[in-house]
Short mmCIF file of C-alpha atoms in Angstrom, two decimals:
data_model
loop_
_atom_site.label_atom_id
_atom_site.label_comp_id
_atom_site.label_asym_id
_atom_site.label_seq_id
_atom_site.Cartn_x
_atom_site.Cartn_y
_atom_site.Cartn_z
CA MET A 1 253.87 87.04 87.93
CA THR A 2 254.91 89.58 90.41
CA LEU A 3 252.40 90.09 93.16
CA ARG A 4 251.82 93.83 93.80
CA ILE A 5 251.23 94.41 97.47
CA GLY A 6 249.71 97.16 99.57
CA ILE A 7 250.83 97.53 103.17
CA ILE A 8 248.32 98.76 105.75
CA GLY A 9 250.12 99.74 109.00
CA CYS A 10 253.72 100.83 108.99
CA GLY A 11 254.81 100.20 112.51
CA GLY A 12 257.45 97.81 113.53
CA ILE A 13 256.09 94.58 112.03
CA GLY A 14 254.66 96.37 109.03
CA GLN A 15 258.03 97.78 108.18
CA GLU A 16 259.67 94.42 108.55
CA HIS A 17 257.12 92.74 106.29
CA ALA A 18 257.46 95.55 103.71
CA ARG A 19 261.22 95.19 103.53
CA ARG A 20 260.99 91.32 103.54
CA LEU A 21 258.43 91.34 100.66
CA HIS A 22 260.06 94.01 98.50
CA PHE A 23 263.82 93.12 98.88
CA LYS A 24 264.16 89.55 100.19
CA LEU A 25 261.41 87.26 98.94
CA ALA A 26 260.71 86.17 95.34
CA GLY A 27 257.73 87.38 93.33
CA ALA A 28 256.49 90.38 95.23
CA GLN A 29 256.72 94.16 95.11
CA VAL A 30 255.39 96.71 97.55
CA VAL A 31 253.63 99.45 95.57
CA ALA A 32 251.43 101.22 98.13
CA ILE A 33 251.51 102.05 101.82
CA ASN A 34 249.26 103.58 104.45
CA ASP A 35 249.57 104.31 108.07
CA ILE A 36 247.69 106.44 110.63
CA ASN A 37 250.91 108.46 110.74
CA LEU A 38 251.36 109.49 107.15
CA ALA A 39 254.54 111.33 107.68
CA ALA A 40 256.12 108.40 109.28
CA ALA A 41 254.93 106.17 106.39
CA THR A 42 256.39 108.59 103.85
CA GLN A 43 259.72 108.68 105.61
CA PHE A 44 259.84 104.86 105.82
CA SER A 45 259.01 104.47 102.11
CA GLU A 46 261.71 106.96 101.14
CA MET A 47 264.40 105.88 103.53
CA SER A 48 263.96 102.21 103.15
CA GLY A 49 264.39 102.49 99.34
CA ILE A 50 260.95 100.84 98.63
CA GLN A 51 259.66 104.09 97.10
CA ALA A 52 256.01 102.95 97.35
CA ARG A 53 253.19 105.47 97.00
CA VAL A 54 251.86 106.65 100.34
CA LEU A 55 248.00 106.83 100.27
CA ASP A 56 245.84 108.76 102.67
CA SER A 57 243.55 105.88 103.79
CA HIS A 58 243.55 102.07 104.07
CA GLN A 59 240.66 102.04 101.68
CA ALA A 60 242.74 103.90 99.05
CA VAL A 61 245.33 101.15 99.27
CA ILE A 62 242.61 98.47 98.94
CA ASP A 63 241.03 100.21 96.02
CA ALA A 64 244.28 101.01 94.16
CA PRO A 65 244.06 99.16 90.75
CA ASP A 66 247.74 98.23 90.75
CA VAL A 67 247.43 96.49 94.18
CA ASP A 68 246.83 92.81 93.88
CA ALA A 69 246.99 91.79 97.57
CA LEU A 70 247.13 93.34 100.97
CA VAL A 71 249.07 93.01 104.17
CA VAL A 72 247.32 94.28 107.32
CA ALA A 73 249.82 95.06 110.00
CA SER A 74 248.00 97.93 111.77
CA TRP A 75 246.78 98.34 115.28
CA GLY A 76 244.71 95.31 116.37
CA PRO A 77 241.45 97.11 116.79
CA ALA A 78 241.53 98.24 113.16
CA HIS A 79 242.02 94.74 111.73
CA GLU A 80 238.35 93.80 111.46
CA GLU A 81 237.29 96.83 109.43
CA GLN A 82 240.32 96.50 107.19
CA VAL A 83 240.00 92.76 106.47
CA LEU A 84 236.32 93.13 105.81
CA ALA A 85 237.17 95.83 103.26
CA CYS A 86 239.63 93.53 101.55
CA ILE A 87 237.02 90.80 101.29
CA LYS A 88 234.49 93.19 99.95
CA ALA A 89 237.00 94.24 97.25
CA GLY A 90 237.73 90.65 96.49
CA LYS A 91 241.49 90.99 97.22
CA PRO A 92 243.67 88.48 99.12
CA VAL A 93 244.77 89.69 102.55
CA PHE A 94 247.46 88.59 104.98
CA CYS A 95 246.48 89.83 108.42
CA GLU A 96 248.81 89.85 111.34
CA LYS A 97 247.24 88.48 114.52
CA PRO A 98 244.79 89.08 115.89
CA LEU A 99 242.29 88.63 113.10
CA ALA A 100 239.97 90.80 115.22
CA VAL A 101 240.07 91.88 118.91
CA THR A 102 236.79 89.98 119.67
CA ALA A 103 235.50 86.57 118.75
CA GLU A 104 232.29 88.31 117.47
CA GLY A 105 234.48 90.45 115.12
CA ALA A 106 236.46 87.39 113.89
CA ARG A 107 233.05 85.60 113.22
CA ARG A 108 231.90 88.56 111.08
CA ILE A 109 235.10 88.08 108.97
CA VAL A 110 234.36 84.36 108.68
CA ASP A 111 230.78 84.97 107.60
CA ALA A 112 231.80 87.68 105.06
CA GLU A 113 234.33 85.43 103.49
CA VAL A 114 231.88 82.45 103.33
CA GLN A 115 229.32 84.76 101.70
CA ALA A 116 231.92 86.06 99.23
CA GLY A 117 232.43 82.39 98.18
CA LYS A 118 236.25 82.47 98.01
CA LYS A 119 238.99 82.06 100.61
CA LEU A 120 240.96 85.33 100.74
CA VAL A 121 242.22 85.66 104.33
CA GLN A 122 245.41 84.34 105.93
CA VAL A 123 246.33 85.03 109.55
CA GLY A 124 249.91 85.56 110.71
CA PHE A 125 250.49 82.67 112.98
CA MET A 126 254.06 82.07 111.91
CA ARG A 127 255.00 79.14 114.23
CA ARG A 128 253.42 76.74 111.72
CA TYR A 129 256.25 77.68 109.49
CA ASP A 130 259.02 77.17 111.93
CA ALA A 131 261.35 74.37 110.91
CA GLY A 132 261.36 72.88 114.44
CA TYR A 133 257.54 72.91 114.78
CA ARG A 134 257.27 71.34 111.34
CA ALA A 135 259.73 68.56 112.22
CA LEU A 136 257.69 67.92 115.45
CA LYS A 137 254.45 67.77 113.53
CA ALA A 138 255.95 65.31 110.92
CA THR A 139 256.97 63.10 113.89
CA LEU A 140 253.54 63.19 115.48
CA ASP A 141 251.76 62.60 112.06
CA ALA A 142 253.99 59.62 111.40
CA GLY A 143 252.84 58.10 114.69
CA THR A 144 256.48 57.77 115.97
CA VAL A 145 255.42 58.10 119.59
CA GLY A 146 251.95 56.72 119.23
CA ASP A 147 248.82 58.74 119.94
CA ALA A 148 249.48 62.06 121.83
CA LEU A 149 248.35 61.98 125.48
CA LEU A 150 249.88 65.01 127.13
CA VAL A 151 251.66 68.28 126.09
CA HIS A 152 253.95 70.19 128.49
CA ALA A 153 254.83 73.54 127.17
CA ALA A 154 256.39 76.93 128.10
CA HIS A 155 256.46 80.39 126.63
CA ARG A 156 259.10 82.51 128.37
CA ASN A 157 260.26 86.02 127.70
CA PRO A 158 263.15 87.78 129.35
CA ALA A 159 260.97 90.86 130.01
CA VAL A 160 258.02 92.93 128.69
CA PRO A 161 257.36 96.67 128.67
CA GLU A 162 255.25 98.45 131.25
CA MET A 163 252.45 98.76 128.69
CA TYR A 164 252.09 94.93 128.69
CA VAL A 165 249.52 94.37 131.35
CA GLY A 166 246.39 92.50 132.35
CA ASP A 167 245.40 89.64 129.96
CA MET A 168 248.09 90.41 127.36
CA SER A 169 249.89 87.26 128.45
CA ILE A 170 246.95 85.46 126.78
CA THR A 171 246.01 87.79 124.04
CA ASP A 172 249.55 88.65 122.90
CA THR A 173 251.64 85.71 124.04
CA PHE A 174 249.62 82.53 124.55
CA ILE A 175 247.64 83.16 121.36
CA HIS A 176 250.60 81.61 119.44
CA GLU A 177 250.27 78.37 121.42
CA ILE A 178 246.57 78.28 120.99
CA ASP A 179 246.97 78.13 117.27
CA VAL A 180 250.01 75.97 117.03
CA PHE A 181 248.73 73.23 119.43
CA ARG A 182 245.56 72.84 117.30
CA TRP A 183 247.63 72.46 114.21
CA LEU A 184 250.18 70.09 115.82
CA LEU A 185 247.49 67.78 117.33
CA ASN A 186 244.90 68.14 114.54
CA ASP A 187 242.37 68.72 117.35
CA ASP A 188 240.17 71.40 118.92
CA TYR A 189 239.70 72.55 122.54
CA VAL A 190 236.83 71.71 124.89
CA SER A 191 237.83 73.32 128.23
CA VAL A 192 240.36 75.58 129.93
CA GLN A 193 241.58 76.49 133.37
CA VAL A 194 243.99 79.29 134.12
CA ILE A 195 245.99 79.25 137.37
CA GLU A 196 247.83 82.22 138.96
CA GLY A 197 250.46 81.12 141.44
CA ARG A 198 253.14 83.06 143.16
CA LYS A 199 254.03 86.25 141.38
CA THR A 200 257.61 86.90 140.52
CA ARG A 201 259.16 90.14 141.91
CA ASN A 202 260.32 90.85 138.37
CA ALA A 203 256.76 91.54 137.11
CA HIS A 204 255.60 95.06 137.13
CA ALA A 205 252.48 96.32 138.98
CA GLY A 206 249.89 95.62 136.16
CA LEU A 207 250.93 92.06 135.45
CA HIS A 208 250.53 88.79 137.32
CA ASP A 209 253.36 86.61 136.06
CA PRO A 210 253.76 83.61 135.63
CA ILE A 211 250.49 81.95 134.89
CA THR A 212 249.60 78.36 133.84
CA VAL A 213 246.98 77.49 131.25
CA LEU A 214 245.47 74.01 131.23
CA LEU A 215 243.61 72.99 128.05
CA GLU A 216 241.74 69.78 127.21
CA THR A 217 241.11 68.73 123.60
CA ARG A 218 238.19 66.84 122.00
CA GLN A 219 240.34 63.74 121.89
CA GLY A 220 241.11 64.07 125.66
CA ILE A 221 244.64 65.39 125.26
CA ARG A 222 245.71 67.54 128.29
CA ILE A 223 247.94 70.46 127.65
CA ASP A 224 249.73 72.56 130.34
CA THR A 225 251.55 75.75 129.36
CA GLU A 226 253.65 77.91 131.60
CA ILE A 227 253.52 81.56 130.46
CA TYR A 228 256.32 83.40 132.11
CA VAL A 229 257.12 86.74 130.42
CA ALA A 230 259.53 88.22 132.93
CA CYS A 231 261.91 85.16 133.41
CA ARG A 232 265.06 87.28 132.77
CA PHE A 233 267.16 84.45 131.54
CA GLY A 234 266.06 84.35 127.86
CA TYR A 235 263.40 83.83 125.18
CA ASP A 236 262.57 80.12 125.67
CA ILE A 237 259.94 78.15 123.88
CA GLN A 238 259.36 74.60 124.97
CA CYS A 239 256.91 71.93 123.67
CA HIS A 240 257.09 68.20 124.79
CA VAL A 241 254.37 65.94 123.48
CA VAL A 242 254.03 62.69 125.53
CA GLY A 243 252.75 59.88 123.38
CA GLU A 244 251.90 56.32 124.13
CA THR A 245 255.34 54.98 123.32
CA GLY A 246 257.58 58.04 123.76
CA VAL A 247 258.13 61.77 123.98
CA ALA A 248 258.60 64.08 121.02
CA SER A 249 260.07 67.49 121.78
CA LEU A 250 260.40 70.78 119.83
CA PRO A 251 264.09 71.08 118.81
CA GLU A 252 266.11 73.80 120.51
CA PRO A 253 267.50 76.67 118.22
CA MET A 254 270.79 75.80 116.87
CA SER A 255 273.69 77.07 119.07
CA VAL A 256 277.31 76.09 119.67
CA PRO A 257 277.79 73.87 122.77
CA LEU A 258 280.71 75.15 124.93
CA ARG A 259 282.92 73.62 127.46
CA SER A 260 284.79 76.53 129.02
CA ASN A 261 285.88 77.85 132.41
CA ALA A 262 284.81 74.69 134.16
CA ARG A 263 281.28 75.01 132.65
CA GLN A 264 279.25 73.14 129.99
CA GLY A 265 276.35 74.64 128.19
CA SER A 266 274.93 76.53 125.17
CA GLY A 267 273.40 80.01 124.73
CA ILE A 268 269.76 80.95 125.01
CA LEU A 269 268.30 83.63 122.59
CA MET A 270 267.07 86.84 124.19
CA ASP A 271 264.99 88.09 121.30
CA TRP A 272 261.84 86.46 119.87
CA LYS A 273 262.41 88.00 116.47
CA LEU A 274 265.75 86.07 116.18
CA ARG A 275 264.01 82.87 117.32
CA PHE A 276 261.48 82.92 114.53
CA ILE A 277 262.99 85.24 111.93
CA ASP A 278 263.29 82.42 109.36
CA SER A 279 259.64 81.52 109.97
CA TYR A 280 258.53 84.86 108.75
CA ASP A 281 260.40 84.47 105.53
CA VAL A 282 258.92 80.96 104.94
CA GLU A 283 255.45 82.23 105.89
CA LEU A 284 255.36 85.15 103.55
CA GLN A 285 257.01 83.32 100.61
CA ASP A 286 254.38 80.61 100.92
CA TRP A 287 251.66 83.35 101.03
CA ILE A 288 252.94 85.03 97.88
CA GLU A 289 253.02 81.71 95.97
CA ALA A 290 249.64 80.54 97.23
CA THR A 291 248.11 83.92 96.39
CA VAL A 292 249.43 83.85 92.87
CA ARG A 293 247.76 80.43 92.52
CA GLY A 294 244.47 81.81 93.91
CA GLU A 295 244.75 79.83 97.18
CA VAL A 296 245.09 80.22 100.93
CA ASN A 297 247.63 77.69 102.13
CA GLY A 298 248.20 78.78 105.78
CA PRO A 299 246.15 79.71 108.85
CA ASP A 300 242.81 80.94 107.62
CA ALA A 301 239.98 83.09 108.95
CA TRP A 302 238.39 80.10 110.76
CA ASP A 303 241.73 79.52 112.54
CA GLY A 304 241.76 83.17 113.49
CA TYR A 305 238.24 82.91 114.82
CA VAL A 306 238.95 79.75 116.90
CA ALA A 307 242.03 81.53 118.40
CA SER A 308 239.75 84.46 119.41
CA VAL A 309 237.08 82.21 120.97
CA THR A 310 239.69 80.29 122.97
CA ALA A 311 241.49 83.37 124.08
CA GLU A 312 238.20 84.82 125.40
CA ALA A 313 237.50 81.65 127.28
CA CYS A 314 240.95 81.76 128.88
CA ILE A 315 240.42 85.26 130.01
CA GLU A 316 237.06 84.34 131.52
CA ALA A 317 238.48 81.25 133.19
CA ARG A 318 241.20 83.43 134.71
CA LYS A 319 238.66 85.90 136.03
CA THR A 320 236.34 83.21 137.55
CA LYS A 321 239.09 80.71 138.60
CA GLN A 322 236.94 77.97 137.18
CA ILE A 323 237.28 75.23 134.56
CA LEU A 324 235.19 76.61 131.69
CA PRO A 325 233.96 75.03 128.43
CA ILE A 326 235.18 76.31 125.08
CA ALA A 327 232.09 76.31 122.87
CA LEU A 328 232.86 76.16 119.18
CA PRO A 329 230.37 75.81 116.39
CA GLU A 330 231.00 73.13 113.77
CA ARG A 331 233.63 74.12 111.28
CA PRO A 332 231.90 75.23 107.98
CA ALA A 333 232.62 72.93 105.00
CA PHE A 334 234.02 76.08 103.34
CA TYR A 335 237.02 75.74 105.76
CA ALA A 336 237.97 72.10 105.12
CA ARG A 337 240.71 71.17 107.56
CA GLN A 338 244.19 71.48 106.08
CA GLY A 339 247.11 69.27 107.02
#
């Protein structure tokens, strides 16, 4: 079966996903596209060679009888309405993060999906599909270093644009760690503290950088994460899990070690897309195959909701400079925990 896909949102990530689904991955075809900029969507459809129909609204794409499943890659504030419309139509949807821009909005999606009685929503947290993270999780699940006690992590970018301001270091950057730590540790969070230290001179006026986020889980695991988005030296993702009998670390991306000009070392990537490009392929191929089977195999609406609740708690902790609780309701049985 070929999964016929409609794309809602034809910006950078929407275009990348459309090309990936139509030309690179098995079992999918992009048949319809919508974007707030219809002219740009038309140009992309024609110049990319996809030749999908460009429809005048997201609802038209959802309602199209030849569209089996949707990819929502539009502006974040539009996600809630569009995902709810997919649920109402009974069509599977892959939604890029965030699921919604507020925890309340994400909860409405959860409630709608539970009421519909069938899991339809997957959220685009692609780190779960990264080979390095999967190897790290396999090591932890096998008990190779005993029970996890501490996690030391870092999310570093060489630079961010002027429009990246305020709490985007949490909502756009740390949101990936929020999801992947829960998955790695099979645990949920109970408290958070955010610390602002000395600001780098490389950060622009609207951004305090770096910051440190301290999380505690239900099992008592302590997680510290450095978020430094103007580090200049590269795109650098670190994760070191301290267990009872050893330390398990996220593997570095493959690069050629060099000994040259009296120096020894290896390169560091500068572009996040290069660091995780293979993960997007694995993620969407898995979504295609699971959707054909009538399943959701990846991060679901509940995961998107928990990420939103946690992000909002992080933002409030940053404002108040206090250690704050993260209050989560019990996971509905509808969302049985996946491995």
